[in-house]
Amino acid sequence: MLTYTIKRIGLAVLILFLVMLAMYAMVFVVPGDPAAVALGPRATPALKAELITRMGLDQPLYAQVWNFFRNAATGDLGFDVWSKRPVLSMILEVFPNTLILGAVALGVALVLGVSLGCLSVIWRGSLIDRVLAILSVSMISVPSFVIAIYGLLIFSVWLGWLPAIGAGEKGDLGSQARAVILPAFAVGISWVGYLARLVRASMLEVMGANHIRTARAFGLPEGRIVARYALRIAIIPTIAILAVGFGSILSSAVFVETVFSRPGIGSLITQAVAKRNYPLVMGTVLFMTAFYLVVVTAADLLIARLDPRVRDVYRS
Amino acid sequence: MTAPVPLLSVENLTITYASDAGPVQALRAAHLTARAGEVIGIVGESGCGKSTLASALINLLAANARVTSGAVRLRGQDILTLPEDAKRAIRGRHIAMVFQDPMTSFNPVLPLGAQLTDFQHHLPQTRAEKRTRARAMLARVGIPDPDLVLTRFIHELSGGMRQRAAIAAALLMTPDVLVADEPTTALDVTMEAQIIHLLRALRADHQGTILIVTHHLGVIGELCDRVYVMYAGQVVEEATVDDLYHAPRHPYTRALIACDPAHLETHTPVLPTIPGHLPDLTAPPPGCSFANRCPLVTSRCHTAPPPWVRLSDTQAALCHEVAP
Ligand SMILES: Nc1ncnc2c1ncn2[C@@H]1O[C@H](COP(=O)(O)OP(=O)(O)O)[C@@H](O)[C@H]1O
Ligand code: SF4
Ligand SMILES: [Mg+2]
């Protein structure tokens, strides 16, 4: 398990390194000099010169790359072109909002998806199974912006139960909770359908396996077989998909945060791109990449804990 | 005086599987009896219904299987018609099974020790005591380092060790009936000899009955007292092992013996097989199932089902052309 852990973390660091390299190269491939693009056509030469020194663009390329990596390693992601605030603190300020949105969306998807999946396994082939199948497929195929807009219309505008915009009052948990419900459903609903199908399929596959038959042949109670022998294996594909899906959940957050005017990484990056605010764009992308890698690596380690065969692939 | 009730008997058992091509008649009026202390062989080509019979014995048929007639009796009581809870109480404890493929028959993500402990859930002991019992049983089936094996996962063991672990699992509850489905098929020749040796040692102190299911005649000769030969879902001959080898009567049994490598006069690079194929089990022929491959076939074999002809106290065959 230790070798496996070290290898997975090493791989994550390597990927992050390559992403940073690719990102830095991209800034230079895009035509126009970054300072001019950031400040716009009407910037004075003095302003431009000041920005160029501040961003270190006057130094040789290798020194720039070196600085970029050294700073990033110490948590320094540079400064915002406009407000001159450190990028990292701008990110950390709004990141909890996005994290809460993603976590609630995922939690909803996980609880509803796994239970609906288990229900259709228990009643497989019945009317309930078929109704759930149709429901799941509709949840997968309805785009999240439709859910977002109709949710807004019904629950905020007509019924007035939930706030239409914002992330709730600071320090007021109740209002924050109410503010996250609609965006979380908009992000998570298609995952409910997706997970329900996935859990159903992997559960059915495992329940047909030879070792389940063995457990039955020794007279083990069915509940024990499901909980101890089947679920442990059936949940593995779900964990893998969820970790990868977390990336797509974060990218749908970009859009949902805009619709609900909710502060977060999504709205931050949208504004930064619109204003060609390079340090902020690069810092945010880097931060999200790192976060995504942490999630995926953690999921891989969890899977390896659950399934000894995975760790052995790496041992040999 | 009435005959004593046998430990295990199968009567007139007919089982079909639902399939897209129509019902597959996997067993047709199959029957056997086994007394305490006997080792019974069940032999036949692949697809003859041996595993179906074994599943019926432990009361764990596939979801698409249907018992259309017959009974499986343990000490006279039909176990196929019991309520589910009563069936569960018999499984593992009174009738246990060594499955065909030990690699896939153990859970891949639980250590062996946890599974062997779970398998004793019928017993009142604590988990620690059950683990000790499991350890002792692993040692008994010849596993050199039982403590280590308790902590291992099934894929970490060699083929021979897996098979030994599977046998240990089945013996844990000292069942009355032990069913071993192809216990040596997944093994190479050396391993096979070792497992046969082990099963012989175990049969000496097993009180109940052992049923060995195989398509390999050599295993039967080494281990069994009596044999039931199966063909296309039917029992076609019943004989002692001696008669099986020296006086087989059913044409199918004779063909099987003729193909057995141990009986060949000269060594050939290619093992002989019986020419022809099993009939389609969704529409078995109206007469004898073996008619399309039988050297002794006559016209009535194609039209009339053959009778079960008793040849002696211990031998009988399903054929038009045999007589006592
Ligand atoms: N679950 C199943 N569904 C449909 N057909 C099956 C099923 N299991 C076995 N069969 C068919 O039943 C027949 C007997 O199979 P089986 O009992 O496994 O034979 P054996 O163990 O002698 O090889 C074969 O024709 C096989 O294809
Ligand atoms: S009944 Fe006829 S076809 Fe069938 S085994 Fe006997 S002789 Fe052969
Ligand atoms: Mg078989």
mmCIF file of N, CA and C in Angstrom, chain A residues 124 206 209-222 224-225 228-230 232-233 236 303 305-313 315, chain B residues 51 55 58 60-62 88 91-92 95-97 99 101 104-110 114-115 118-119 121-122 127 153 155-156 166 169-170 173:
data_model
loop_
_atom_site.group_PDB
_atom_site.id
_atom_site.type_symbol
_atom_site.label_atom_id
_atom_site.label_comp_id
_atom_site.label_asym_id
_atom_site.label_seq_id
_atom_site.Cartn_x
_atom_site.Cartn_y
_atom_site.Cartn_z
ATOM 1 N N ARG A 124 -35.674 -5.470 -9.255
ATOM 2 C CA ARG A 124 -35.299 -5.495 -10.670
ATOM 3 C C ARG A 124 -36.385 -6.160 -11.508
ATOM 4 N N VAL A 206 -22.091 -7.742 -9.730
ATOM 5 C CA VAL A 206 -21.458 -8.382 -8.576
ATOM 6 C C VAL A 206 -22.356 -9.474 -7.992
ATOM 7 N N ALA A 209 -21.893 -12.801 -9.392
ATOM 8 C CA ALA A 209 -20.545 -13.386 -9.393
ATOM 9 C C ALA A 209 -20.509 -14.691 -8.605
ATOM 10 N N ASN A 210 -19.513 -15.507 -8.941
ATOM 11 C CA ASN A 210 -19.370 -16.809 -8.284
ATOM 12 C C ASN A 210 -19.216 -16.705 -6.772
ATOM 13 N N HIS A 211 -18.473 -15.686 -6.298
ATOM 14 C CA HIS A 211 -18.202 -15.649 -4.856
ATOM 15 C C HIS A 211 -19.450 -15.311 -4.051
ATOM 16 N N ILE A 212 -20.409 -14.623 -4.673
ATOM 17 C CA ILE A 212 -21.677 -14.363 -3.992
ATOM 18 C C ILE A 212 -22.430 -15.681 -3.837
ATOM 19 N N ARG A 213 -22.361 -16.488 -4.885
ATOM 20 C CA ARG A 213 -22.951 -17.822 -4.836
ATOM 21 C C ARG A 213 -22.317 -18.654 -3.718
ATOM 22 N N THR A 214 -20.998 -18.533 -3.571
ATOM 23 C CA THR A 214 -20.326 -19.259 -2.490
ATOM 24 C C THR A 214 -20.864 -18.817 -1.139
ATOM 25 N N ALA A 215 -20.949 -17.499 -0.942
ATOM 26 C CA ALA A 215 -21.447 -16.994 0.332
ATOM 27 C C ALA A 215 -22.851 -17.539 0.601
ATOM 28 N N ARG A 216 -23.674 -17.592 -0.460
ATOM 29 C CA ARG A 216 -25.021 -18.152 -0.286
ATOM 30 C C ARG A 216 -24.939 -19.641 0.026
ATOM 31 N N ALA A 217 -23.983 -20.333 -0.612
ATOM 32 C CA ALA A 217 -23.858 -21.776 -0.401
ATOM 33 C C ALA A 217 -23.463 -22.097 1.036
ATOM 34 N N PHE A 218 -22.912 -21.115 1.747
ATOM 35 C CA PHE A 218 -22.616 -21.322 3.155
ATOM 36 C C PHE A 218 -23.728 -20.777 4.039
ATOM 37 N N GLY A 219 -24.839 -20.435 3.406
ATOM 38 C CA GLY A 219 -26.020 -20.050 4.165
ATOM 39 C C GLY A 219 -25.956 -18.670 4.800
ATOM 40 N N LEU A 220 -25.061 -17.809 4.322
ATOM 41 C CA LEU A 220 -25.002 -16.460 4.895
ATOM 42 C C LEU A 220 -26.297 -15.703 4.590
ATOM 43 N N PRO A 221 -26.787 -14.896 5.545
ATOM 44 C CA PRO A 221 -28.012 -14.128 5.295
ATOM 45 C C PRO A 221 -27.803 -13.127 4.152
ATOM 46 N N GLU A 222 -28.865 -12.911 3.369
ATOM 47 C CA GLU A 222 -28.770 -12.083 2.169
ATOM 48 C C GLU A 222 -28.311 -10.648 2.476
ATOM 49 N N ARG A 224 -26.365 -9.590 4.858
ATOM 50 C CA ARG A 224 -24.940 -9.615 5.133
ATOM 51 C C ARG A 224 -24.146 -9.746 3.833
ATOM 52 N N ILE A 225 -24.673 -10.559 2.912
ATOM 53 C CA ILE A 225 -23.986 -10.749 1.634
ATOM 54 C C ILE A 225 -23.926 -9.426 0.871
ATOM 55 N N ARG A 228 -21.599 -6.825 3.046
ATOM 56 C CA ARG A 228 -20.183 -7.131 3.277
ATOM 57 C C ARG A 228 -19.482 -7.655 2.028
ATOM 58 N N TYR A 229 -20.212 -8.411 1.203
ATOM 59 C CA TYR A 229 -19.561 -9.059 0.064
ATOM 60 C C TYR A 229 -19.763 -8.316 -1.255
ATOM 61 N N ALA A 230 -20.931 -7.693 -1.438
ATOM 62 C CA ALA A 230 -21.234 -7.115 -2.751
ATOM 63 C C ALA A 230 -20.943 -5.614 -2.828
ATOM 64 N N ARG A 232 -19.047 -3.542 -1.299
ATOM 65 C CA ARG A 232 -17.635 -3.182 -1.293
ATOM 66 C C ARG A 232 -17.023 -3.207 -2.687
ATOM 67 N N ILE A 233 -17.485 -4.147 -3.518
ATOM 68 C CA ILE A 233 -16.964 -4.243 -4.881
ATOM 69 C C ILE A 233 -17.765 -3.330 -5.801
ATOM 70 N N ILE A 236 -16.891 0.489 -6.122
ATOM 71 C CA ILE A 236 -15.609 0.922 -6.690
ATOM 72 C C ILE A 236 -15.749 1.741 -7.976
ATOM 73 N N ILE A 303 -9.794 3.538 -3.462
ATOM 74 C CA ILE A 303 -10.086 2.330 -4.237
ATOM 75 C C ILE A 303 -9.057 1.249 -3.928
ATOM 76 N N ARG A 305 -7.469 0.883 -1.234
ATOM 77 C CA ARG A 305 -7.735 0.339 0.103
ATOM 78 C C ARG A 305 -8.847 -0.703 0.059
ATOM 79 N N LEU A 306 -9.842 -0.422 -0.809
ATOM 80 C CA LEU A 306 -10.979 -1.335 -0.896
ATOM 81 C C LEU A 306 -10.652 -2.587 -1.700
ATOM 82 N N ASP A 307 -9.789 -2.450 -2.699
ATOM 83 C CA ASP A 307 -9.537 -3.572 -3.605
ATOM 84 C C ASP A 307 -8.050 -3.905 -3.663
ATOM 85 N N PRO A 308 -7.656 -5.021 -3.019
ATOM 86 C CA PRO A 308 -6.234 -5.376 -2.969
ATOM 87 C C PRO A 308 -5.635 -5.639 -4.348
ATOM 88 N N ARG A 309 -6.469 -6.023 -5.322
ATOM 89 C CA ARG A 309 -5.926 -6.332 -6.642
ATOM 90 C C ARG A 309 -5.329 -5.097 -7.288
ATOM 91 N N VAL A 310 -5.925 -3.912 -7.004
ATOM 92 C CA VAL A 310 -5.422 -2.672 -7.590
ATOM 93 C C VAL A 310 -4.002 -2.394 -7.104
ATOM 94 N N ARG A 311 -3.756 -2.563 -5.795
ATOM 95 C CA ARG A 311 -2.414 -2.253 -5.315
ATOM 96 C C ARG A 311 -1.393 -3.220 -5.903
ATOM 97 N N ASP A 312 -1.799 -4.469 -6.153
ATOM 98 C CA ASP A 312 -0.832 -5.440 -6.647
ATOM 99 C C ASP A 312 -0.406 -5.189 -8.082
ATOM 100 N N VAL A 313 -1.265 -4.529 -8.840
ATOM 101 C CA VAL A 313 -0.884 -4.193 -10.205
ATOM 102 C C VAL A 313 0.377 -3.346 -10.173
ATOM 103 N N ARG A 315 2.560 -3.291 -7.616
ATOM 104 C CA ARG A 315 3.666 -3.919 -6.892
ATOM 105 C C ARG A 315 4.607 -4.621 -7.864
ATOM 106 N N SER B 51 -23.157 -29.898 -13.305
ATOM 107 C CA SER B 51 -23.173 -28.743 -12.400
ATOM 108 C C SER B 51 -24.590 -28.378 -11.989
ATOM 109 N N SER B 55 -25.779 -27.981 -8.231
ATOM 110 C CA SER B 55 -26.469 -26.798 -7.693
ATOM 111 C C SER B 55 -27.782 -27.186 -7.032
ATOM 112 N N ILE B 58 -27.195 -28.402 -3.459
ATOM 113 C CA ILE B 58 -27.050 -27.398 -2.401
ATOM 114 C C ILE B 58 -28.168 -26.371 -2.466
ATOM 115 N N LEU B 60 -29.179 -24.232 -4.702
ATOM 116 C CA LEU B 60 -28.818 -22.904 -5.182
ATOM 117 C C LEU B 60 -28.845 -22.905 -6.693
ATOM 118 N N LEU B 61 -30.032 -23.011 -7.263
ATOM 119 C CA LEU B 61 -30.116 -23.038 -8.715
ATOM 120 C C LEU B 61 -30.057 -21.620 -9.263
ATOM 121 N N ALA B 62 -29.631 -21.481 -10.520
ATOM 122 C CA ALA B 62 -29.594 -20.173 -11.169
ATOM 123 C C ALA B 62 -31.006 -19.584 -11.189
ATOM 124 N N ARG B 88 -31.574 -22.229 3.880
ATOM 125 C CA ARG B 88 -30.347 -21.546 4.278
ATOM 126 C C ARG B 88 -29.692 -22.253 5.466
ATOM 127 N N ARG B 91 -27.717 -25.260 4.051
ATOM 128 C CA ARG B 91 -26.548 -24.942 3.236
ATOM 129 C C ARG B 91 -25.317 -24.685 4.087
ATOM 130 N N GLY B 92 -24.218 -25.282 3.663
ATOM 131 C CA GLY B 92 -22.980 -25.054 4.384
ATOM 132 C C GLY B 92 -22.854 -25.975 5.573
ATOM 133 N N ILE B 95 -25.036 -29.674 3.910
ATOM 134 C CA ILE B 95 -24.563 -29.950 2.553
ATOM 135 C C ILE B 95 -23.631 -28.802 2.157
ATOM 136 N N ALA B 96 -22.366 -29.114 1.858
ATOM 137 C CA ALA B 96 -21.431 -28.060 1.481
ATOM 138 C C ALA B 96 -20.826 -28.385 0.131
ATOM 139 N N MET B 97 -20.274 -27.358 -0.496
ATOM 140 C CA MET B 97 -19.841 -27.504 -1.877
ATOM 141 C C MET B 97 -18.434 -26.960 -2.062
ATOM 142 N N PHE B 99 -16.500 -25.465 -4.969
ATOM 143 C CA PHE B 99 -16.896 -24.992 -6.293
ATOM 144 C C PHE B 99 -15.838 -25.250 -7.346
ATOM 145 N N ASP B 101 -14.347 -23.349 -9.672
ATOM 146 C CA ASP B 101 -13.210 -22.474 -9.919
ATOM 147 C C ASP B 101 -12.903 -21.672 -8.652
ATOM 148 N N THR B 104 -12.489 -17.645 -8.642
ATOM 149 C CA THR B 104 -13.633 -16.736 -8.658
ATOM 150 C C THR B 104 -14.651 -17.082 -7.569
ATOM 151 N N SER B 105 -14.429 -18.182 -6.860
ATOM 152 C CA SER B 105 -15.416 -18.596 -5.867
ATOM 153 C C SER B 105 -15.178 -17.999 -4.488
ATOM 154 N N PHE B 106 -14.042 -17.343 -4.315
ATOM 155 C CA PHE B 106 -13.828 -16.588 -3.082
ATOM 156 C C PHE B 106 -13.950 -15.110 -3.397
ATOM 157 N N ASN B 107 -14.367 -14.340 -2.411
ATOM 158 C CA ASN B 107 -14.490 -12.899 -2.602
ATOM 159 C C ASN B 107 -13.101 -12.280 -2.810
ATOM 160 N N PRO B 108 -12.939 -11.472 -3.865
ATOM 161 C CA PRO B 108 -11.593 -10.962 -4.176
ATOM 162 C C PRO B 108 -11.103 -9.853 -3.242
ATOM 163 N N VAL B 109 -11.998 -9.204 -2.502
ATOM 164 C CA VAL B 109 -11.557 -8.053 -1.716
ATOM 165 C C VAL B 109 -11.606 -8.295 -0.208
ATOM 166 N N LEU B 110 -11.920 -9.510 0.209
ATOM 167 C CA LEU B 110 -11.882 -9.828 1.642
ATOM 168 C C LEU B 110 -10.783 -10.858 1.874
ATOM 169 N N ALA B 114 -11.299 -13.770 6.941
ATOM 170 C CA ALA B 114 -12.617 -13.183 7.187
ATOM 171 C C ALA B 114 -13.705 -14.060 6.580
ATOM 172 N N GLN B 115 -13.450 -14.567 5.373
ATOM 173 C CA GLN B 115 -14.464 -15.388 4.707
ATOM 174 C C GLN B 115 -14.639 -16.724 5.416
ATOM 175 N N ASP B 118 -16.682 -16.116 8.420
ATOM 176 C CA ASP B 118 -18.091 -15.891 8.072
ATOM 177 C C ASP B 118 -18.808 -17.201 7.737
ATOM 178 N N PHE B 119 -18.085 -18.099 7.061
ATOM 179 C CA PHE B 119 -18.727 -19.333 6.600
ATOM 180 C C PHE B 119 -19.183 -20.221 7.766
ATOM 181 N N HIS B 121 -20.964 -19.138 10.241
ATOM 182 C CA HIS B 121 -21.920 -18.336 11.014
ATOM 183 C C HIS B 121 -23.012 -19.170 11.668
ATOM 184 N N HIS B 122 -23.166 -20.454 11.232
ATOM 185 C CA HIS B 122 -24.151 -21.318 11.891
ATOM 186 C C HIS B 122 -23.718 -21.668 13.314
ATOM 187 N N ARG B 127 -15.803 -15.009 17.022
ATOM 188 C CA ARG B 127 -15.042 -14.925 15.774
ATOM 189 C C ARG B 127 -13.617 -15.439 15.977
ATOM 190 N N PHE B 153 -5.340 -12.576 0.271
ATOM 191 C CA PHE B 153 -6.484 -12.539 -0.629
ATOM 192 C C PHE B 153 -6.330 -13.686 -1.622
ATOM 193 N N HIS B 155 -6.340 -14.030 -4.795
ATOM 194 C CA HIS B 155 -5.463 -13.942 -5.971
ATOM 195 C C HIS B 155 -3.985 -14.048 -5.598
ATOM 196 N N GLU B 156 -3.687 -13.987 -4.300
ATOM 197 C CA GLU B 156 -2.292 -14.071 -3.884
ATOM 198 C C GLU B 156 -1.828 -15.511 -3.679
ATOM 199 N N ALA B 166 -10.396 -23.989 -0.782
ATOM 200 C CA ALA B 166 -11.811 -24.233 -1.101
ATOM 201 C C ALA B 166 -12.295 -25.508 -0.406
ATOM 202 N N ALA B 169 -12.702 -24.795 3.264
ATOM 203 C CA ALA B 169 -13.936 -24.044 3.512
ATOM 204 C C ALA B 169 -15.123 -24.993 3.600
ATOM 205 N N ALA B 170 -15.193 -25.926 2.635
ATOM 206 C CA ALA B 170 -16.340 -26.832 2.602
ATOM 207 C C ALA B 170 -16.358 -27.779 3.800
ATOM 208 N N MET B 173 -17.649 -27.011 8.387
ATOM 209 C CA MET B 173 -18.837 -27.296 9.182
ATOM 210 C C MET B 173 -19.078 -28.799 9.317
#
